[in-house]
Coordinates of C-alpha atoms in Angstrom, one line a residue:
Chain A
X1 CA 0.0 0.0 0.0
X2 CA 2.7 2.4 1.0
X3 CA 4.9 1.6 -1.9
X4 CA 2.1 2.3 -4.3
X5 CA 1.5 5.7 -2.8
X6 CA 5.1 6.6 -3.0
X7 CA 5.4 5.6 -6.7
X8 CA 2.3 7.6 -7.5
X9 CA 3.6 10.8 -5.9
X10 CA 7.0 10.3 -7.6
X11 CA 5.5 10.0 -11.0
X12 CA 3.3 13.1 -10.5
X13 CA 6.2 15.1 -9.3
X14 CA 8.4 14.0 -12.3
X15 CA 5.7 15.1 -14.8
X16 CA 5.4 18.5 -13.2
X17 CA 9.2 18.8 -13.1
X18 CA 9.7 18.1 -16.8
X19 CA 11.1 20.7 -19.2
X20 CA 9.1 22.6 -21.8
X21 CA 10.0 20.3 -24.6
X22 CA 8.5 17.2 -23.1
X23 CA 5.4 19.2 -22.1
X24 CA 5.0 20.2 -25.7
X25 CA 5.5 16.7 -26.9
X26 CA 2.9 15.6 -24.3
X27 CA 0.4 18.0 -25.8
X28 CA -2.7 16.3 -27.4
X29 CA -2.3 18.2 -30.7
X30 CA 1.3 17.3 -31.1
X31 CA 0.5 13.7 -30.1
X32 CA -2.3 13.5 -32.7
X33 CA -0.1 15.0 -35.3
X34 CA 2.7 12.5 -34.5
X35 CA 0.4 9.5 -34.9
X36 CA -1.1 10.9 -38.1
X37 CA 2.4 11.4 -39.5
X38 CA 3.2 7.8 -38.5
X39 CA 0.0 6.5 -40.1
X40 CA 0.8 8.5 -43.3
X41 CA 4.3 7.1 -43.5
X42 CA 3.0 3.6 -42.9
X43 CA 0.3 3.9 -45.6
X44 CA 2.8 5.5 -48.0
X45 CA 5.2 2.7 -47.4
X46 CA 2.6 0.0 -48.0
X47 CA 1.3 1.8 -51.1
X48 CA 4.8 2.1 -52.4
X49 CA 5.6 -1.5 -51.8
X50 CA 2.4 -2.7 -53.4
X51 CA 2.8 -0.5 -56.4
X52 CA 6.3 -1.7 -56.7
X53 CA 5.2 -5.3 -56.6
X54 CA 2.5 -4.6 -59.2
X55 CA 5.0 -2.9 -61.4
X56 CA 7.4 -5.8 -61.1
X57 CA 4.7 -8.3 -62.0
X58 CA 3.5 -6.2 -64.9
X59 CA 7.0 -5.7 -66.2
X60 CA 8.0 -9.4 -66.0
X61 CA 4.7 -10.4 -67.6
X62 CA 5.3 -7.9 -70.4
X63 CA 8.9 -9.3 -70.9
X64 CA 7.5 -12.8 -71.2
X65 CA 4.3 -12.2 -73.2
X66 CA 4.8 -8.9 -74.9
X67 CA 8.4 -8.5 -76.1
X68 CA 8.6 -11.8 -78.1
X69 CA 5.3 -10.9 -79.7
X70 CA 6.5 -7.4 -80.7
X71 CA 9.8 -8.7 -82.1
X72 CA 8.1 -11.5 -84.1
X73 CA 5.4 -9.2 -85.5
X74 CA 8.1 -6.8 -86.5
X75 CA 10.1 -9.5 -88.2
X76 CA 7.0 -10.7 -90.0
X77 CA 6.2 -7.2 -91.2
X78 CA 9.7 -6.9 -92.5
X79 CA 9.3 -10.2 -94.4
X80 CA 6.1 -9.2 -96.0
X81 CA 7.6 -5.8 -96.9
X82 CA 10.6 -7.4 -98.5
X83 CA 8.3 -9.8 -100.3
X84 CA 6.0 -7.0 -101.5
X85 CA 9.0 -5.2 -102.8
X86 CA 10.3 -8.2 -104.7
X87 CA 6.8 -8.9 -106.0
X88 CA 6.5 -5.3 -107.2
X89 CA 10.0 -5.6 -108.9
X90 CA 9.1 -8.8 -110.6
X91 CA 5.3 -8.3 -110.9
X92 CA 5.8 -4.7 -111.9
X93 CA 7.6 -5.7 -115.0
X94 CA 5.1 -8.5 -115.8
X95 CA 1.9 -6.3 -116.1
X96 CA 4.0 -3.8 -118.1
X97 CA 4.6 -6.2 -120.9
X98 CA 1.0 -6.7 -122.0
X99 CA 0.5 -3.0 -122.4
Chain B
X1 CA -23.8 -35.4 -60.9
X2 CA -24.2 -37.0 -64.2
X3 CA -27.9 -37.1 -64.1
X4 CA -27.9 -33.5 -62.8
X5 CA -25.8 -32.3 -65.7
X6 CA -27.3 -34.2 -68.6
X7 CA -30.5 -32.2 -68.9
X8 CA -28.9 -28.9 -70.1
X9 CA -27.2 -30.6 -73.0
X10 CA -30.4 -32.2 -74.4
X11 CA -32.3 -28.9 -74.6
X12 CA -29.2 -27.2 -76.0
X13 CA -29.0 -29.8 -78.7
X14 CA -32.7 -29.5 -79.4
X15 CA -32.5 -25.7 -79.5
X16 CA -29.5 -25.9 -81.8
X17 CA -31.3 -28.4 -84.0
X18 CA -34.4 -26.2 -84.2
X19 CA -32.3 -23.2 -84.9
X20 CA -30.5 -24.8 -87.8
X21 CA -33.8 -26.2 -89.0
X22 CA -35.2 -22.7 -89.1
X23 CA -32.3 -21.5 -91.3
X24 CA -33.1 -21.1 -95.0
X25 CA -30.4 -23.5 -96.3
X26 CA -31.8 -27.0 -95.6
X27 CA -29.4 -29.3 -93.8
X28 CA -29.2 -32.9 -94.9
X29 CA -29.2 -34.6 -91.5
X30 CA -28.2 -37.9 -93.1
X31 CA -25.0 -36.5 -94.5
X32 CA -23.3 -34.9 -91.6
X33 CA -19.5 -34.6 -91.3
X34 CA -17.6 -37.0 -89.1
X35 CA -16.9 -35.5 -85.7
X36 CA -13.6 -35.2 -83.9
X37 CA -12.6 -38.1 -81.7
X38 CA -13.9 -37.8 -78.2
X39 CA -10.5 -37.5 -76.5
X40 CA -9.4 -34.8 -78.9
X41 CA -12.4 -32.6 -78.3
X42 CA -10.3 -29.8 -76.8
X43 CA -7.7 -30.2 -79.4
X44 CA -7.4 -26.5 -80.6
X45 CA -7.5 -25.1 -77.1
X46 CA -4.9 -27.6 -75.8
X47 CA -2.7 -26.8 -78.8
X48 CA -2.8 -23.1 -78.0
X49 CA -2.8 -23.2 -74.3
X50 CA -0.7 -26.2 -73.3
X51 CA 2.6 -26.1 -75.1
X52 CA 5.3 -28.5 -73.8
X53 CA 7.0 -26.1 -71.4
X54 CA 10.3 -27.2 -70.0
X55 CA 13.2 -26.0 -67.9
X56 CA 16.8 -26.2 -68.8
X57 CA 18.3 -27.4 -72.1
X58 CA 16.8 -29.7 -74.8
X59 CA 18.4 -31.0 -77.8
X60 CA 16.5 -33.2 -80.3
X61 CA 18.0 -34.8 -83.3
X62 CA 16.0 -36.9 -85.8
X63 CA 17.6 -38.7 -88.6
X64 CA 15.7 -40.5 -91.2
X65 CA 17.4 -43.7 -92.4
X66 CA 14.9 -44.2 -95.2
X67 CA 11.4 -43.2 -96.2
X68 CA 9.8 -45.1 -93.3
X69 CA 12.3 -45.5 -90.6
X70 CA 13.9 -42.9 -88.5
X71 CA 15.9 -42.6 -85.4
X72 CA 15.8 -39.9 -82.8
X73 CA 18.2 -38.8 -80.1
X74 CA 17.5 -36.2 -77.5
X75 CA 19.3 -34.8 -74.6
X76 CA 17.6 -33.0 -71.7
X77 CA 19.4 -31.2 -69.0
X78 CA 18.0 -29.1 -66.2
X79 CA 16.4 -29.0 -62.9
X80 CA 13.5 -31.3 -62.2
X81 CA 11.0 -30.8 -59.5
X82 CA 10.8 -33.3 -56.7
X83 CA 7.5 -33.7 -54.9
X84 CA 7.9 -32.5 -51.3
X85 CA 5.6 -32.0 -48.4
X86 CA 6.5 -28.3 -47.9
X87 CA 5.0 -25.7 -50.1
X88 CA 8.4 -24.8 -51.5
X89 CA 9.4 -26.7 -54.6
X90 CA 12.6 -28.6 -54.5
X91 CA 14.6 -28.9 -57.7
X92 CA 17.5 -31.2 -58.3
X93 CA 19.6 -31.1 -61.5
X94 CA 19.2 -34.0 -63.8
X95 CA 20.3 -35.0 -67.2
X96 CA 18.7 -37.6 -69.5
X97 CA 19.4 -39.1 -72.9
X98 CA 16.5 -40.5 -74.8
X99 CA 16.8 -42.8 -77.8
X100 CA 13.9 -43.4 -80.1
X101 CA 13.0 -45.3 -83.2
X102 CA 10.1 -44.6 -85.4
X103 CA 8.5 -46.6 -88.1
X104 CA 5.9 -44.7 -90.2
X105 CA 3.8 -46.3 -92.8
X106 CA 0.3 -45.1 -93.9
X107 CA -1.2 -48.3 -92.4
X108 CA 1.1 -48.9 -89.4
X109 CA 3.0 -46.6 -87.1
X110 CA 5.4 -47.7 -84.4
X111 CA 7.2 -45.5 -82.0
X112 CA 9.6 -46.5 -79.3
X113 CA 11.5 -44.4 -76.7
X114 CA 14.1 -45.5 -74.1
X115 CA 15.4 -43.2 -71.5
X116 CA 18.7 -43.6 -69.6
X117 CA 16.8 -44.0 -66.3
X118 CA 15.2 -47.1 -67.6
X119 CA 11.8 -45.9 -68.7
X120 CA 10.5 -47.3 -71.9
X121 CA 7.6 -46.0 -73.9
X122 CA 6.1 -47.8 -76.9
X123 CA 3.2 -46.6 -79.1
X124 CA 1.5 -48.4 -81.9
X125 CA -1.2 -47.2 -84.4
X126 CA -2.5 -49.6 -86.9
X127 CA -5.4 -49.4 -89.3
X128 CA -7.1 -52.7 -89.3
X129 CA -9.7 -51.8 -91.9
X130 CA -10.6 -48.5 -93.4
X131 CA -12.8 -47.6 -90.5
X132 CA -11.3 -49.5 -87.6
X133 CA -8.1 -48.4 -86.0
X134 CA -6.2 -49.9 -83.2
X135 CA -3.9 -47.9 -81.0
X136 CA -1.6 -49.2 -78.3
X137 CA 0.4 -47.5 -75.7
X138 CA 2.7 -49.0 -73.2
X139 CA 5.0 -47.6 -70.5
X140 CA 7.5 -49.7 -68.6
X141 CA 9.5 -48.4 -65.7
X142 CA 11.8 -50.0 -63.2
X143 CA 9.6 -48.9 -60.4
X144 CA 7.0 -51.4 -59.4
X145 CA 3.3 -50.6 -60.2
X146 CA 4.2 -47.7 -62.4
X147 CA 4.0 -49.6 -65.7
X148 CA 1.0 -49.1 -67.9
X149 CA -0.5 -50.6 -70.9
X150 CA -3.5 -49.6 -72.9
X151 CA -5.3 -50.6 -76.1
X152 CA -7.8 -48.4 -77.9
X153 CA -10.1 -49.5 -80.7
X154 CA -11.5 -46.7 -82.7
X155 CA -14.3 -47.1 -85.1
X156 CA -15.1 -44.2 -87.5
X157 CA -18.5 -44.0 -88.9
X158 CA -20.0 -41.6 -91.5
X159 CA -21.2 -39.1 -88.8
X160 CA -20.1 -40.6 -85.6
X161 CA -17.0 -42.1 -83.9
X162 CA -16.8 -44.7 -81.2
X163 CA -13.9 -45.9 -79.1
X164 CA -13.3 -48.8 -76.8
X165 CA -10.5 -48.7 -74.3
X166 CA -8.8 -51.5 -72.5
X167 CA -6.0 -51.0 -70.0
X168 CA -4.1 -52.9 -67.3
X169 CA -5.5 -52.7 -63.8
X170 CA -8.9 -53.7 -65.3
X171 CA -9.5 -50.4 -66.9
X172 CA -12.4 -50.3 -69.4
X173 CA -13.7 -47.3 -71.2
X174 CA -16.0 -46.5 -74.1
X175 CA -16.9 -43.3 -75.7
X176 CA -19.2 -42.2 -78.5
X177 CA -19.5 -39.0 -80.3
X178 CA -22.1 -38.0 -82.9
X179 CA -22.6 -35.0 -85.2
X180 CA -26.0 -33.5 -84.5
X181 CA -25.8 -30.6 -86.9
X182 CA -23.0 -29.8 -89.3
X183 CA -21.5 -27.6 -86.5
X184 CA -22.5 -29.3 -83.3
X185 CA -21.5 -32.7 -82.0
X186 CA -22.4 -34.4 -78.8
X187 CA -20.7 -37.2 -77.1
X188 CA -20.6 -39.3 -74.0
X189 CA -18.2 -41.7 -72.3
X190 CA -18.2 -44.3 -69.5
X191 CA -15.2 -45.8 -67.8
X192 CA -14.6 -48.4 -65.1
X193 CA -11.3 -48.8 -63.3
X194 CA -11.5 -52.2 -61.6
X195 CA -8.3 -51.9 -59.6
X196 CA -9.3 -48.6 -57.9
X197 CA -13.0 -49.6 -57.9
X198 CA -13.9 -46.4 -59.6
X199 CA -16.3 -45.7 -62.4
X200 CA -17.5 -42.7 -64.1
X201 CA -19.6 -41.2 -66.9
X202 CA -19.0 -38.0 -68.9
X203 CA -20.6 -35.9 -71.5
X204 CA -19.1 -33.5 -74.0
X205 CA -20.3 -31.1 -76.5
X206 CA -18.4 -29.2 -79.2
X207 CA -19.5 -26.5 -81.5
X208 CA -17.2 -25.5 -84.3
X209 CA -17.4 -23.2 -87.3
X210 CA -14.4 -22.2 -89.3
X211 CA -14.0 -19.1 -87.2
X212 CA -14.4 -20.5 -83.7
X213 CA -14.5 -23.6 -81.6
X214 CA -16.4 -23.9 -78.3
X215 CA -16.3 -27.1 -76.3
X216 CA -17.7 -28.2 -73.0
X217 CA -17.1 -31.3 -71.0
X218 CA -18.5 -32.6 -67.7
X219 CA -17.6 -35.9 -65.9
X220 CA -18.9 -37.6 -62.8
X221 CA -15.4 -37.2 -61.3
X222 CA -16.5 -33.6 -60.7
X223 CA -14.5 -32.1 -63.6
X224 CA -16.0 -29.4 -65.7
X225 CA -14.0 -28.1 -68.6
X226 CA -15.0 -25.4 -71.0
X227 CA -12.9 -23.9 -73.8
X228 CA -13.3 -21.4 -76.5
X229 CA -11.0 -20.7 -79.4
X230 CA -11.5 -17.8 -81.7
X231 CA -9.5 -17.7 -85.0
X232 CA -8.9 -14.0 -85.6
X233 CA -7.1 -14.7 -88.8
X234 CA -5.3 -17.7 -90.4
X235 CA -2.2 -16.7 -88.4
X236 CA -3.7 -15.7 -85.1
X237 CA -6.0 -17.4 -82.8
X238 CA -7.0 -16.6 -79.3
X239 CA -8.0 -19.2 -76.8
X240 CA -9.4 -19.4 -73.3
X241 CA -10.3 -22.2 -71.1
X242 CA -12.0 -22.8 -67.8
X243 CA -11.5 -25.8 -65.5
X244 CA -13.5 -26.5 -62.4
X245 CA -13.2 -29.5 -60.2
X246 CA -16.2 -30.0 -58.0
X247 CA -14.4 -32.4 -55.6
X248 CA -11.3 -30.4 -54.9
X249 CA -12.9 -27.0 -55.6
X250 CA -10.1 -26.0 -57.9
X251 CA -10.9 -23.3 -60.4
X252 CA -8.5 -22.3 -63.1
X253 CA -9.1 -20.0 -66.1
X254 CA -6.6 -19.1 -68.7
X255 CA -6.4 -16.9 -71.7
X256 CA -3.8 -17.2 -74.4
X257 CA -2.7 -16.3 -77.9
X258 CA -1.3 -18.4 -80.6
X259 CA 0.6 -16.8 -83.5
X260 CA 1.7 -19.0 -86.4
X261 CA 3.9 -16.9 -88.6
X262 CA 6.2 -17.8 -91.4
X263 CA 9.4 -18.1 -89.4
X264 CA 8.0 -18.9 -86.0
X265 CA 5.2 -20.0 -83.8
X266 CA 4.6 -18.1 -80.6
X267 CA 2.2 -19.1 -77.9
X268 CA 1.5 -17.1 -74.8
X269 CA -0.8 -17.7 -71.9
X270 CA -1.8 -16.1 -68.6
X271 CA -3.9 -17.9 -66.1
X272 CA -5.8 -17.2 -62.9
X273 CA -3.2 -18.8 -60.6
X274 CA -0.8 -16.0 -61.6
X275 CA 1.2 -18.1 -64.0
X276 CA 2.5 -16.4 -67.2
X277 CA 4.0 -18.6 -69.8
X278 CA 5.3 -18.2 -73.3
X279 CA 6.7 -20.7 -75.8
X280 CA 8.5 -19.7 -79.0
X281 CA 9.5 -22.0 -81.8
X282 CA 11.7 -20.1 -84.3
X283 CA 12.6 -21.7 -87.6
X284 CA 16.2 -20.8 -88.2
X285 CA 16.7 -22.9 -91.2
X286 CA 15.1 -25.9 -93.0
X287 CA 15.0 -28.6 -90.3
X288 CA 16.6 -26.4 -87.6
X289 CA 14.3 -25.0 -85.0
X290 CA 15.2 -23.0 -81.9
X291 CA 12.9 -23.2 -78.9
X292 CA 12.5 -20.8 -76.1
X293 CA 10.2 -21.6 -73.2
X294 CA 9.4 -19.3 -70.2
X295 CA 7.1 -19.8 -67.3
X296 CA 6.7 -17.4 -64.4
X297 CA 4.6 -18.3 -61.4
X298 CA 4.2 -15.0 -59.6
X299 CA 2.4 -16.5 -56.6
X300 CA 4.9 -19.3 -55.9
X301 CA 7.9 -17.3 -57.1
X302 CA 8.8 -20.2 -59.3
X303 CA 10.5 -19.3 -62.5
X304 CA 11.3 -21.7 -65.3
X305 CA 13.2 -20.9 -68.4
X306 CA 14.4 -23.2 -71.1
X307 CA 15.9 -23.2 -74.5
X308 CA 16.5 -25.9 -77.0
X309 CA 17.3 -26.9 -80.5
X310 CA 15.5 -29.3 -82.8
X311 CA 17.4 -30.7 -85.7
X312 CA 15.9 -32.8 -88.4
X313 CA 12.3 -33.3 -89.7

């Protein structure tokens, strides 16, 4: 019983004896601001991490699915172009003869 | 399950029949095209969505000795997955050499494969008459109870196909598929595995035009499989499939593309388990193909990449 009373009085005295800085930091507005800042940082971190993960998945998926497709379509287009050119060189002469 | 599922197919067939009957060009129902074999009903979707993905290196060499006889050699190197209790996959590096001999004749086909680890695989396809075909498949391993043997008898009618299956372990199966309209075919199968005391029944339906193929299959094992393939042009087709297992509550859906270009064939797929895969076969020269295979499992963080060369044929 006695020890409890002593500890209580000691804690009360220590709070009243604290400097101005700790009194400011104990202020409700400051405390709320602090927790809000902490929350904001936490949410931002989570958001950054999840967007990073999503970007990673999207990028690797694109590397596997998209890039080979683009390269092959480009090659195919080049082939058809070359063929068309050849056909116009050869075929261009052929229709000219009947005229 | 089977009785529960069968009613929707019958009205669908009836509806399709009445639809086509209402169409101006009369359909001769006695002269319908022959349907696709029952086990190949998902052929187009499987071709586009399930390429032979591999990990590591592959080298295949086929040499024809004469018109009918050819030998094949292949080397596979790379990690193979070992089944483990933990969720993490364990891979151990392995290397195999496979020797094969093929005999191909219009009436008779024989294939044999031997692996260095002692597995032997033999296949046989023989046309007994114009309509009746016999197929055999045998797999022998040095592990006990892992060897299989199976015989299929296929009969091809004018607008139907039927198959009878015999396998070791008292496995019997029969299937029947019938063209109902020029585009729609319906089929059913029954099987009985005496060793495991299991039996089942299944139904399948397939609707194909020259632009699209839609198939559906249900079986009393709880499997529901739907697939849809759309041919965008003669080079490009898009495929999607949906698999549902009633017993294990597994659902998978996948979407893929299949590009067949002059110098290459490219297949890509993404599925609902977070697996992305692509398979590229590039023709470098006559009889020389370069293969690239990639599979990324985002959820399990399992990445498989492989490359290979195919020489000959």
